[in-house]
């Protein structure tokens, strides 16, 4: 079974199906805050883990690994009709504030799509709202 894989610049075809483990990094050209970015990454649920277990694990990882971690918002929701969980966090990198909006979406039974919007320098409502709008506008490809 052949697999077609598309990216913005083009596509490739492999003779057998491959698992996509790519990470996409998008940076708005006209961002008010330089360095604002949106990262889209793929992950898998470990055997026996539920989506809610995954969310709890990610929240614990953030709290343990990010200096000055602060949980600003924590809510369940949906993206394109699929179960999702949203976090808004703040932390410090090399003493400098970072604000992030995070969305974890159950893509398939065992596949998670993670969106992480980052604003270096701390809170900026315009940048935050643009990241949230981009994340929540995501639509899944049809098979």
PDB file of C-alpha atoms in Angstrom:
ATOM      1  CA  UNK A   1       0.000   0.000   0.000  1.00  0.00           C
ATOM      2  CA  UNK A   2       1.562   3.288  -1.106  1.00  0.00           C
ATOM      3  CA  UNK A   3       1.459   6.386   1.054  1.00  0.00           C
ATOM      4  CA  UNK A   4       1.319   9.988  -0.144  1.00  0.00           C
ATOM      5  CA  UNK A   5       2.740  12.591   2.245  1.00  0.00           C
ATOM      6  CA  UNK A   6       2.177  16.309   1.722  1.00  0.00           C
ATOM      7  CA  UNK A   7       3.917  19.357   3.140  1.00  0.00           C
ATOM      8  CA  UNK A   8       3.574  22.995   2.179  1.00  0.00           C
ATOM      9  CA  UNK A   9       6.384  22.774  -0.368  1.00  0.00           C
ATOM     10  CA  UNK A  10       5.234  19.564  -2.073  1.00  0.00           C
ATOM     11  CA  UNK A  11       4.687  15.847  -1.560  1.00  0.00           C
ATOM     12  CA  UNK A  12       6.371  12.474  -1.681  1.00  0.00           C
ATOM     13  CA  UNK A  13       5.169   8.917  -2.105  1.00  0.00           C
ATOM     14  CA  UNK A  14       6.540   5.950  -0.185  1.00  0.00           C
ATOM     15  CA  UNK A  15       6.014   2.340  -1.258  1.00  0.00           C
ATOM     16  CA  UNK A  16       4.675   1.430   2.218  1.00  0.00           C
ATOM     17  CA  UNK A  17       2.856   3.420   4.928  1.00  0.00           C
ATOM     18  CA  UNK A  18       5.096   5.365   7.326  1.00  0.00           C
ATOM     19  CA  UNK A  19       4.187   6.876  10.683  1.00  0.00           C
ATOM     20  CA  UNK A  20       4.329  10.678  10.643  1.00  0.00           C
ATOM     21  CA  UNK A  21       6.457  11.911  13.565  1.00  0.00           C
ATOM     22  CA  UNK A  22       7.167  15.339  12.121  1.00  0.00           C
ATOM     23  CA  UNK A  23       7.088  18.574  14.062  1.00  0.00           C
ATOM     24  CA  UNK A  24       5.811  21.713  12.338  1.00  0.00           C
ATOM     25  CA  UNK A  25       6.934  25.164  13.467  1.00  0.00           C
ATOM     26  CA  UNK A  26       4.992  28.194  12.224  1.00  0.00           C
ATOM     27  CA  UNK A  27       5.954  31.799  12.914  1.00  0.00           C
ATOM     28  CA  UNK A  28       3.622  34.670  11.985  1.00  0.00           C
ATOM     29  CA  UNK A  29       5.389  37.118   9.679  1.00  0.00           C
ATOM     30  CA  UNK A  30       3.642  40.128  11.180  1.00  0.00           C
ATOM     31  CA  UNK A  31       3.775  39.090  14.846  1.00  0.00           C
ATOM     32  CA  UNK A  32       3.642  41.956  17.311  1.00  0.00           C
ATOM     33  CA  UNK A  33       6.023  40.002  19.587  1.00  0.00           C
ATOM     34  CA  UNK A  34       9.139  38.734  17.828  1.00  0.00           C
ATOM     35  CA  UNK A  35       9.657  35.001  18.353  1.00  0.00           C
ATOM     36  CA  UNK A  36       5.955  34.163  18.662  1.00  0.00           C
ATOM     37  CA  UNK A  37       5.485  30.650  17.306  1.00  0.00           C
ATOM     38  CA  UNK A  38       3.078  27.760  16.920  1.00  0.00           C
ATOM     39  CA  UNK A  39       4.487  24.237  17.125  1.00  0.00           C
ATOM     40  CA  UNK A  40       2.433  21.227  16.037  1.00  0.00           C
ATOM     41  CA  UNK A  41       3.725  17.842  17.202  1.00  0.00           C
ATOM     42  CA  UNK A  42       2.436  14.301  17.118  1.00  0.00           C
ATOM     43  CA  UNK A  43       2.390  11.830  20.004  1.00  0.00           C
ATOM     44  CA  UNK A  44       0.971   8.409  20.848  1.00  0.00           C
ATOM     45  CA  UNK A  45      -0.950   7.249  23.891  1.00  0.00           C
ATOM     46  CA  UNK A  46       1.019   4.628  25.796  1.00  0.00           C
ATOM     47  CA  UNK A  47      -0.694   1.247  26.096  1.00  0.00           C
ATOM     48  CA  UNK A  48      -3.468   1.427  28.688  1.00  0.00           C
ATOM     49  CA  UNK A  49      -3.401   5.224  28.971  1.00  0.00           C
ATOM     50  CA  UNK A  50      -6.588   7.206  28.372  1.00  0.00           C
ATOM     51  CA  UNK A  51      -6.640  10.691  26.879  1.00  0.00           C
ATOM     52  CA  UNK A  52      -7.356  12.133  30.336  1.00  0.00           C
ATOM     53  CA  UNK A  53      -4.357  10.203  31.755  1.00  0.00           C
ATOM     54  CA  UNK A  54      -2.234  11.759  29.003  1.00  0.00           C
ATOM     55  CA  UNK A  55      -3.443  15.280  29.862  1.00  0.00           C
ATOM     56  CA  UNK A  56      -2.665  14.734  33.557  1.00  0.00           C
ATOM     57  CA  UNK A  57       0.783  13.404  32.666  1.00  0.00           C
ATOM     58  CA  UNK A  58       1.538  16.405  30.433  1.00  0.00           C
ATOM     59  CA  UNK A  59       0.384  18.850  33.100  1.00  0.00           C
ATOM     60  CA  UNK A  60       2.641  17.125  35.656  1.00  0.00           C
ATOM     61  CA  UNK A  61       5.581  17.182  33.216  1.00  0.00           C
ATOM     62  CA  UNK A  62       5.156  20.930  32.651  1.00  0.00           C
ATOM     63  CA  UNK A  63       4.996  21.610  36.407  1.00  0.00           C
ATOM     64  CA  UNK A  64       8.105  19.507  37.066  1.00  0.00           C
ATOM     65  CA  UNK A  65      10.236  20.656  34.129  1.00  0.00           C
ATOM     66  CA  UNK A  66       9.448  24.347  33.575  1.00  0.00           C
ATOM     67  CA  UNK A  67      11.032  26.928  35.886  1.00  0.00           C
ATOM     68  CA  UNK A  68       8.516  29.180  37.605  1.00  0.00           C
ATOM     69  CA  UNK A  69       5.597  27.180  36.169  1.00  0.00           C
ATOM     70  CA  UNK A  70       2.164  28.785  36.581  1.00  0.00           C
ATOM     71  CA  UNK A  71      -1.091  27.252  35.352  1.00  0.00           C
ATOM     72  CA  UNK A  72      -3.317  30.080  34.113  1.00  0.00           C
ATOM     73  CA  UNK A  73      -6.169  28.110  32.494  1.00  0.00           C
ATOM     74  CA  UNK A  74      -7.084  24.417  32.281  1.00  0.00           C
ATOM     75  CA  UNK A  75     -10.198  23.362  30.374  1.00  0.00           C
ATOM     76  CA  UNK A  76     -11.650  20.561  28.276  1.00  0.00           C
ATOM     77  CA  UNK A  77     -13.083  21.308  24.850  1.00  0.00           C
ATOM     78  CA  UNK A  78     -13.103  20.283  21.212  1.00  0.00           C
ATOM     79  CA  UNK A  79     -11.250  21.034  18.017  1.00  0.00           C
ATOM     80  CA  UNK A  80     -13.038  20.095  14.793  1.00  0.00           C
ATOM     81  CA  UNK A  81     -15.479  17.978  16.816  1.00  0.00           C
ATOM     82  CA  UNK A  82     -12.733  15.931  18.509  1.00  0.00           C
ATOM     83  CA  UNK A  83     -11.941  15.708  22.190  1.00  0.00           C
ATOM     84  CA  UNK A  84      -9.352  18.295  23.205  1.00  0.00           C
ATOM     85  CA  UNK A  85      -7.842  19.819  26.314  1.00  0.00           C
ATOM     86  CA  UNK A  86      -6.537  23.372  26.593  1.00  0.00           C
ATOM     87  CA  UNK A  87      -3.912  24.737  28.962  1.00  0.00           C
ATOM     88  CA  UNK A  88      -2.545  28.218  29.295  1.00  0.00           C
ATOM     89  CA  UNK A  89       0.733  28.381  31.168  1.00  0.00           C
ATOM     90  CA  UNK A  90       3.506  30.794  32.085  1.00  0.00           C
ATOM     91  CA  UNK A  91       7.099  29.968  32.985  1.00  0.00           C
ATOM     92  CA  UNK A  92      10.623  31.346  32.743  1.00  0.00           C
ATOM     93  CA  UNK A  93      13.421  30.423  30.352  1.00  0.00           C
ATOM     94  CA  UNK A  94      16.822  31.784  31.351  1.00  0.00           C
ATOM     95  CA  UNK A  95      14.993  34.166  33.661  1.00  0.00           C
ATOM     96  CA  UNK A  96      12.778  35.543  30.878  1.00  0.00           C
ATOM     97  CA  UNK A  97       8.978  35.064  30.893  1.00  0.00           C
ATOM     98  CA  UNK A  98       7.253  32.787  28.385  1.00  0.00           C
ATOM     99  CA  UNK A  99       3.498  32.480  27.962  1.00  0.00           C
ATOM    100  CA  UNK A 100       2.083  29.438  26.174  1.00  0.00           C
ATOM    101  CA  UNK A 101      -1.298  28.239  24.995  1.00  0.00           C
ATOM    102  CA  UNK A 102      -1.400  24.460  24.621  1.00  0.00           C
ATOM    103  CA  UNK A 103      -4.029  22.251  23.007  1.00  0.00           C
ATOM    104  CA  UNK A 104      -3.928  18.459  23.051  1.00  0.00           C
ATOM    105  CA  UNK A 105      -6.341  16.780  20.639  1.00  0.00           C
ATOM    106  CA  UNK A 106      -7.275  13.117  20.458  1.00  0.00           C
ATOM    107  CA  UNK A 107      -6.719  12.520  16.762  1.00  0.00           C
ATOM    108  CA  UNK A 108      -7.372   8.785  16.635  1.00  0.00           C
ATOM    109  CA  UNK A 109      -7.844   6.107  19.272  1.00  0.00           C
ATOM    110  CA  UNK A 110      -4.156   6.272  20.250  1.00  0.00           C
ATOM    111  CA  UNK A 111      -2.854   9.386  18.480  1.00  0.00           C
ATOM    112  CA  UNK A 112      -2.533  12.887  19.916  1.00  0.00           C
ATOM    113  CA  UNK A 113      -1.934  16.120  18.055  1.00  0.00           C
ATOM    114  CA  UNK A 114      -0.277  18.760  20.278  1.00  0.00           C
ATOM    115  CA  UNK A 115      -0.401  22.483  19.516  1.00  0.00           C
ATOM    116  CA  UNK A 116       1.871  24.803  21.507  1.00  0.00           C
ATOM    117  CA  UNK A 117       1.697  28.532  20.922  1.00  0.00           C
ATOM    118  CA  UNK A 118       4.544  30.453  22.564  1.00  0.00           C
ATOM    119  CA  UNK A 119       4.938  34.149  23.305  1.00  0.00           C
ATOM    120  CA  UNK A 120       8.401  35.113  24.530  1.00  0.00           C
ATOM    121  CA  UNK A 121       8.502  38.009  26.951  1.00  0.00           C
ATOM    122  CA  UNK A 122       5.253  37.132  28.670  1.00  0.00           C
ATOM    123  CA  UNK A 123       1.605  38.009  28.180  1.00  0.00           C
ATOM    124  CA  UNK A 124       0.477  39.819  25.042  1.00  0.00           C
ATOM    125  CA  UNK A 125      -3.278  39.630  24.432  1.00  0.00           C
ATOM    126  CA  UNK A 126      -3.080  40.235  20.675  1.00  0.00           C
ATOM    127  CA  UNK A 127      -0.506  37.463  20.131  1.00  0.00           C
ATOM    128  CA  UNK A 128      -2.348  35.102  22.481  1.00  0.00           C
ATOM    129  CA  UNK A 129      -5.662  35.646  20.682  1.00  0.00           C
ATOM    130  CA  UNK A 130      -4.025  35.067  17.274  1.00  0.00           C
ATOM    131  CA  UNK A 131      -2.506  31.775  18.485  1.00  0.00           C
ATOM    132  CA  UNK A 132      -5.798  30.587  20.010  1.00  0.00           C
ATOM    133  CA  UNK A 133      -7.659  31.487  16.776  1.00  0.00           C
ATOM    134  CA  UNK A 134      -5.141  29.557  14.682  1.00  0.00           C
ATOM    135  CA  UNK A 135      -5.260  26.489  16.940  1.00  0.00           C
ATOM    136  CA  UNK A 136      -9.039  26.346  17.178  1.00  0.00           C
ATOM    137  CA  UNK A 137      -9.421  26.810  13.401  1.00  0.00           C
ATOM    138  CA  UNK A 138      -7.647  23.496  12.759  1.00  0.00           C
ATOM    139  CA  UNK A 139      -9.614  20.972  10.695  1.00  0.00           C
ATOM    140  CA  UNK A 140      -8.624  17.347  10.290  1.00  0.00           C
ATOM    141  CA  UNK A 141      -8.002  15.932   6.835  1.00  0.00           C
ATOM    142  CA  UNK A 142     -10.554  13.475   5.537  1.00  0.00           C
ATOM    143  CA  UNK A 143      -9.290   9.981   4.791  1.00  0.00           C
TER     144      UNK A 143
END
